DNA sequence: GTCAATTCACATGAAAGAGACCACGGTCTAGTG
DNA sequence: CTAGACCGTGGTCTCTTTCATGTGAATTGACGA
């Protein structure tokens, strides 16, 4: 219907000078050539991993740092260099990287070991085999590969949270049973406290060495950002102060470099879409809002229906009445919502857990309080600004087809 | 007025069940030579 | 005779339920001043 208009749109889109020269360098999948402000960490990790070049087993290492502090990047970088050296000298070193957070890939004991075995070219079915069997396959694969094997387990805290620390115990002990290979583990985690929850045996062997990544400060972020921006954008596209503002925003959020880059990328996209020839400071504010909005939207729509119904109950109540929302109120409303959409309601026990999960996702914030004689409950508050509540409610209604 | 006991309304933990998915081996069946 | 279909068994995994135990301060009620 609007063909001429659309054609014109594409025309004008193509005729405007693109702001981006290479957008990929701002995307999180991008691996930069050089890593800034992490020299100390790089050297430390390299020092720990170096013995593998002599065929010795490097100490197990535990790497900790907040999100976006460059842990994964740095560790992978060192691993890559190590591998290069090893190949150059004909030393058998294999490095396996595995993100334990990836659903359906490495988030349980079975899947983790199966995935590791697959890395050695073994075919393991996604389910159906006894876990012990998979261990055996993995053992023999590792042993026949020989040499030093470094396992990089990213987001290892997620794994332990979901599957317990037995896996780590088994993995750290695996060397006792191997003839020709040596396995060492590098665990990467956002969560330092998680170490304390581990079985002491596992804890001591996993963290023979520990490296902590401090968050980037605003100046360092700005430095990183400016290097990437130079590649990403054309000459003179960024208004003065844009980088500073981006860095400041991200520094506020515990120095998350990933977020910082995303912010700049989205700001660029917004500017481009609105036919600006510069990325301006105001675009950053818009970008910040947009990122937050998209994140929320993604979380809302990807939740299972039960969580959506629960959240819907929370939103409705907090829109209707002032003050705090409690578990009991939510559960009552939740049950009636279930009735309306003919869904079998879950028990309160489960809903209680769902509320805790929503808290983890950062949509609501809960606090367990005691109201004395009137019992103990969760005090629930939405961590979404009040103006966006109606929108949120609409989205949920739609998702639940209310 | 003070202080310990009580009480509420859930939180929190542990264990176990249901149902989906899958591999493997044995049995049956139909098609082929 | 053989390939493929079709069980039954035994395994993992996720989401729940069930049962049991924990918890922190407002309230209560006994007690002493």
Tab-separated table of N, CA and C in Angstrom, chain A residues 93-179:
chain	number	residue	atom	x	y	z
A	93	UNK	N	48.932	-29.227	24.183
A	93	UNK	CA	48.101	-28.499	25.146
A	93	UNK	C	46.736	-28.300	24.495
A	94	UNK	N	45.691	-28.744	25.170
A	94	UNK	CA	44.371	-28.420	24.624
A	94	UNK	C	43.630	-27.544	25.606
A	95	UNK	N	42.879	-26.638	25.057
A	95	UNK	CA	42.134	-25.714	25.890
A	95	UNK	C	40.665	-25.801	25.512
A	96	UNK	N	39.849	-26.068	26.489
A	96	UNK	CA	38.420	-26.173	26.224
A	96	UNK	C	37.703	-25.067	26.968
A	97	UNK	N	36.925	-24.303	26.234
A	97	UNK	CA	36.141	-23.256	26.876
A	97	UNK	C	34.684	-23.678	26.903
A	98	UNK	N	34.067	-23.498	28.046
A	98	UNK	CA	32.670	-23.887	28.167
A	98	UNK	C	31.954	-22.875	29.043
A	99	UNK	N	30.874	-22.361	28.537
A	99	UNK	CA	30.072	-21.462	29.367
A	99	UNK	C	28.980	-22.270	30.047
A	100	UNK	N	29.086	-22.362	31.361
A	100	UNK	CA	28.178	-23.234	32.098
A	100	UNK	C	26.768	-22.675	32.186
A	101	UNK	N	26.610	-21.436	31.773
A	101	UNK	CA	25.295	-20.844	31.914
A	101	UNK	C	24.404	-21.210	30.737
A	102	UNK	N	25.018	-21.613	29.659
A	102	UNK	CA	24.238	-21.925	28.468
A	102	UNK	C	23.250	-23.045	28.756
A	103	UNK	N	22.011	-22.720	28.677
A	103	UNK	CA	20.952	-23.687	28.907
A	103	UNK	C	21.090	-24.826	27.910
A	104	UNK	N	20.839	-26.015	28.364
A	104	UNK	CA	20.774	-27.204	27.506
A	104	UNK	C	22.149	-27.609	26.975
A	105	UNK	N	23.183	-26.958	27.441
A	105	UNK	CA	24.491	-27.347	26.928
A	105	UNK	C	25.406	-27.779	28.050
A	106	UNK	N	25.514	-26.944	29.042
A	106	UNK	CA	26.469	-27.278	30.086
A	106	UNK	C	25.965	-26.902	31.466
A	107	UNK	N	24.679	-27.019	31.679
A	107	UNK	CA	24.179	-26.572	32.977
A	107	UNK	C	23.846	-27.717	33.934
A	108	UNK	N	24.187	-28.927	33.563
A	108	UNK	CA	24.080	-30.013	34.541
A	108	UNK	C	25.328	-30.865	34.437
A	109	UNK	N	25.503	-31.754	35.403
A	109	UNK	CA	26.692	-32.603	35.416
A	109	UNK	C	26.794	-33.407	34.125
A	110	UNK	N	25.683	-34.078	33.819
A	110	UNK	CA	25.674	-34.913	32.612
A	110	UNK	C	26.050	-34.099	31.382
A	111	UNK	N	25.370	-32.966	31.237
A	111	UNK	CA	25.557	-32.182	30.023
A	111	UNK	C	26.971	-31.610	29.927
A	112	UNK	N	27.495	-31.189	31.074
A	112	UNK	CA	28.835	-30.620	31.069
A	112	UNK	C	29.844	-31.653	30.590
A	113	UNK	N	29.801	-32.820	31.229
A	113	UNK	CA	30.762	-33.860	30.865
A	113	UNK	C	30.541	-34.302	29.424
A	114	UNK	N	29.275	-34.430	29.051
A	114	UNK	CA	28.965	-34.836	27.680
A	114	UNK	C	29.538	-33.831	26.696
A	115	UNK	N	29.366	-32.559	27.010
A	115	UNK	CA	29.852	-31.515	26.114
A	115	UNK	C	31.376	-31.559	26.013
A	116	UNK	N	32.018	-31.786	27.159
A	116	UNK	CA	33.481	-31.869	27.153
A	116	UNK	C	33.932	-33.042	26.304
A	117	UNK	N	33.232	-34.157	26.448
A	117	UNK	CA	33.588	-35.331	25.653
A	117	UNK	C	33.386	-35.048	24.174
A	118	UNK	N	32.337	-34.299	23.877
A	118	UNK	CA	32.077	-33.960	22.470
A	118	UNK	C	33.213	-33.124	21.900
A	119	UNK	N	33.786	-32.262	22.758
A	119	UNK	CA	34.887	-31.435	22.290
A	119	UNK	C	36.046	-32.309	21.811
A	120	UNK	N	36.112	-33.513	22.359
A	120	UNK	CA	37.154	-34.446	21.923
A	120	UNK	C	36.659	-35.314	20.779
A	121	UNK	N	35.525	-34.940	20.235
A	121	UNK	CA	35.037	-35.652	19.064
A	121	UNK	C	34.247	-36.911	19.358
A	122	UNK	N	33.837	-37.082	20.606
A	122	UNK	CA	33.018	-38.249	20.924
A	122	UNK	C	31.552	-37.888	20.739
A	123	UNK	N	30.781	-38.836	20.281
A	123	UNK	CA	29.345	-38.583	20.132
A	123	UNK	C	28.627	-39.048	21.392
A	124	UNK	N	27.988	-38.111	22.049
A	124	UNK	CA	27.256	-38.442	23.269
A	124	UNK	C	25.811	-38.009	23.064
A	125	UNK	N	24.868	-38.890	23.286
A	125	UNK	CA	23.470	-38.490	23.136
A	125	UNK	C	23.079	-37.484	24.200
A	126	UNK	N	22.128	-36.646	23.894
A	126	UNK	CA	21.729	-35.592	24.836
A	126	UNK	C	21.169	-36.143	26.141
A	127	UNK	N	20.677	-37.328	26.128
A	127	UNK	CA	20.199	-37.928	27.365
A	127	UNK	C	20.088	-39.439	27.151
A	128	UNK	N	19.841	-40.163	28.210
A	128	UNK	CA	19.633	-41.596	28.055
A	128	UNK	C	20.747	-42.452	28.594
A	129	UNK	N	21.967	-41.893	28.643
A	129	UNK	CA	23.080	-42.680	29.175
A	129	UNK	C	23.251	-42.409	30.660
A	130	UNK	N	23.721	-43.403	31.387
A	130	UNK	CA	24.066	-43.136	32.786
A	130	UNK	C	25.236	-42.157	32.832
A	131	UNK	N	25.217	-41.259	33.805
A	131	UNK	CA	26.267	-40.243	33.882
A	131	UNK	C	27.648	-40.883	33.975
A	132	UNK	N	27.697	-41.995	34.688
A	132	UNK	CA	28.980	-42.657	34.878
A	132	UNK	C	29.591	-43.088	33.547
A	133	UNK	N	28.698	-43.537	32.667
A	133	UNK	CA	29.123	-43.959	31.339
A	133	UNK	C	29.794	-42.800	30.607
A	134	UNK	N	29.183	-41.624	30.738
A	134	UNK	CA	29.709	-40.445	30.059
A	134	UNK	C	31.077	-40.086	30.633
A	135	UNK	N	31.198	-40.233	31.944
A	135	UNK	CA	32.490	-39.985	32.581
A	135	UNK	C	33.554	-40.881	31.975
A	136	UNK	N	33.186	-42.153	31.790
A	136	UNK	CA	34.149	-43.114	31.248
A	136	UNK	C	34.612	-42.686	29.873
A	137	UNK	N	33.642	-42.311	29.045
A	137	UNK	CA	33.973	-41.880	27.689
A	137	UNK	C	34.915	-40.685	27.750
A	138	UNK	N	34.581	-39.755	28.630
A	138	UNK	CA	35.381	-38.543	28.772
A	138	UNK	C	36.798	-38.898	29.216
A	139	UNK	N	36.888	-39.757	30.212
A	139	UNK	CA	38.191	-40.208	30.705
A	139	UNK	C	39.058	-40.724	29.577
A	140	UNK	N	38.499	-41.664	28.846
A	140	UNK	CA	39.320	-42.303	27.821
A	140	UNK	C	39.683	-41.286	26.738
A	141	UNK	N	38.746	-40.382	26.442
A	141	UNK	CA	39.030	-39.365	25.427
A	141	UNK	C	40.184	-38.482	25.876
A	142	UNK	N	40.103	-38.049	27.126
A	142	UNK	CA	41.142	-37.180	27.669
A	142	UNK	C	42.477	-37.898	27.680
A	143	UNK	N	42.434	-39.145	28.118
A	143	UNK	CA	43.674	-39.877	28.264
A	143	UNK	C	44.333	-40.137	26.919
A	144	UNK	N	43.490	-40.404	25.931
A	144	UNK	CA	44.102	-40.676	24.638
A	144	UNK	C	44.572	-39.385	23.974
A	145	UNK	N	43.955	-38.267	24.345
A	145	UNK	CA	44.442	-36.996	23.810
A	145	UNK	C	45.798	-36.666	24.422
A	146	UNK	N	45.947	-36.927	25.710
A	146	UNK	CA	47.225	-36.735	26.377
A	146	UNK	C	47.599	-35.279	26.552
A	147	UNK	N	48.746	-35.038	27.159
A	147	UNK	CA	49.235	-33.682	27.345
A	147	UNK	C	48.477	-32.936	28.423
A	148	UNK	N	48.575	-31.628	28.386
A	148	UNK	CA	47.915	-30.803	29.381
A	148	UNK	C	46.589	-30.307	28.809
A	149	UNK	N	45.563	-30.435	29.608
A	149	UNK	CA	44.248	-29.989	29.162
A	149	UNK	C	43.733	-28.944	30.131
A	150	UNK	N	43.427	-27.787	29.616
A	150	UNK	CA	42.939	-26.712	30.467
A	150	UNK	C	41.446	-26.536	30.205
A	151	UNK	N	40.676	-26.648	31.255
A	151	UNK	CA	39.237	-26.432	31.130
A	151	UNK	C	38.897	-25.035	31.605
A	152	UNK	N	38.343	-24.235	30.726
A	152	UNK	CA	37.878	-22.922	31.136
A	152	UNK	C	36.379	-23.015	31.381
A	153	UNK	N	35.982	-22.957	32.622
A	153	UNK	CA	34.557	-23.052	32.934
A	153	UNK	C	34.034	-21.672	33.301
A	154	UNK	N	33.335	-21.094	32.360
A	154	UNK	CA	32.832	-19.741	32.575
A	154	UNK	C	31.521	-19.813	33.348
A	155	UNK	N	31.275	-18.807	34.162
A	155	UNK	CA	30.046	-18.738	34.956
A	155	UNK	C	29.846	-20.021	35.742
A	156	UNK	N	30.907	-20.421	36.370
A	156	UNK	CA	30.926	-21.698	37.067
A	156	UNK	C	29.956	-21.682	38.252
A	157	UNK	N	29.675	-20.491	38.741
A	157	UNK	CA	28.736	-20.395	39.876
A	157	UNK	C	27.336	-20.862	39.489
A	158	UNK	N	26.975	-20.584	38.227
A	158	UNK	CA	25.657	-21.026	37.757
A	158	UNK	C	25.559	-22.545	37.782
A	159	UNK	N	26.645	-23.147	37.360
A	159	UNK	CA	26.681	-24.605	37.331
A	159	UNK	C	26.500	-25.175	38.725
A	160	UNK	N	27.258	-24.642	39.656
A	160	UNK	CA	27.201	-25.158	41.014
A	160	UNK	C	25.826	-24.907	41.630
A	161	UNK	N	25.281	-23.746	41.313
A	161	UNK	CA	23.967	-23.412	41.855
A	161	UNK	C	22.932	-24.421	41.381
A	162	UNK	N	23.049	-24.818	40.135
A	162	UNK	CA	22.046	-25.712	39.577
A	162	UNK	C	22.336	-27.185	39.835
A	163	UNK	N	23.585	-27.542	39.816
A	163	UNK	CA	23.891	-28.968	39.793
A	163	UNK	C	24.745	-29.420	40.973
A	164	UNK	N	25.078	-28.512	41.879
A	164	UNK	CA	25.861	-28.916	43.035
A	164	UNK	C	27.346	-28.992	42.733
A	165	UNK	N	28.135	-29.172	43.777
A	165	UNK	CA	29.584	-29.080	43.579
A	165	UNK	C	30.247	-30.439	43.355
A	166	UNK	N	29.420	-31.469	43.219
A	166	UNK	CA	29.991	-32.795	43.016
A	166	UNK	C	30.800	-32.886	41.722
A	167	UNK	N	30.287	-32.213	40.703
A	167	UNK	CA	30.977	-32.204	39.413
A	167	UNK	C	32.387	-31.688	39.591
A	168	UNK	N	32.502	-30.580	40.307
A	168	UNK	CA	33.814	-29.973	40.476
A	168	UNK	C	34.719	-30.910	41.253
A	169	UNK	N	34.125	-31.569	42.221
A	169	UNK	CA	34.918	-32.531	42.984
A	169	UNK	C	35.450	-33.604	42.057
A	170	UNK	N	34.555	-34.150	41.239
A	170	UNK	CA	34.971	-35.187	40.302
A	170	UNK	C	36.023	-34.685	39.327
A	171	UNK	N	35.827	-33.472	38.881
A	171	UNK	CA	36.768	-32.929	37.891
A	171	UNK	C	38.138	-32.670	38.498
A	172	UNK	N	38.130	-32.141	39.721
A	172	UNK	CA	39.432	-31.847	40.321
A	172	UNK	C	40.165	-33.134	40.680
A	173	UNK	N	39.412	-34.191	40.806
A	173	UNK	CA	40.028	-35.454	41.196
A	173	UNK	C	40.432	-36.302	39.998
A	174	UNK	N	40.038	-35.834	38.841
A	174	UNK	CA	40.164	-36.666	37.646
A	174	UNK	C	41.622	-37.034	37.367
A	175	UNK	N	42.538	-36.164	37.791
A	175	UNK	CA	43.951	-36.416	37.493
A	175	UNK	C	44.466	-37.718	38.091
A	176	UNK	N	43.867	-38.111	39.232
A	176	UNK	CA	44.330	-39.333	39.877
A	176	UNK	C	44.169	-40.551	38.978
A	177	UNK	N	43.183	-40.462	38.115
A	177	UNK	CA	42.867	-41.655	37.331
A	177	UNK	C	43.412	-41.593	35.918
A	178	UNK	N	44.082	-40.508	35.602
A	178	UNK	CA	44.564	-40.379	34.234
A	178	UNK	C	46.009	-40.834	34.132
A	179	UNK	N	46.340	-41.466	33.016
A	179	UNK	CA	47.694	-41.951	32.806
A	179	UNK	C	48.542	-40.870	32.148
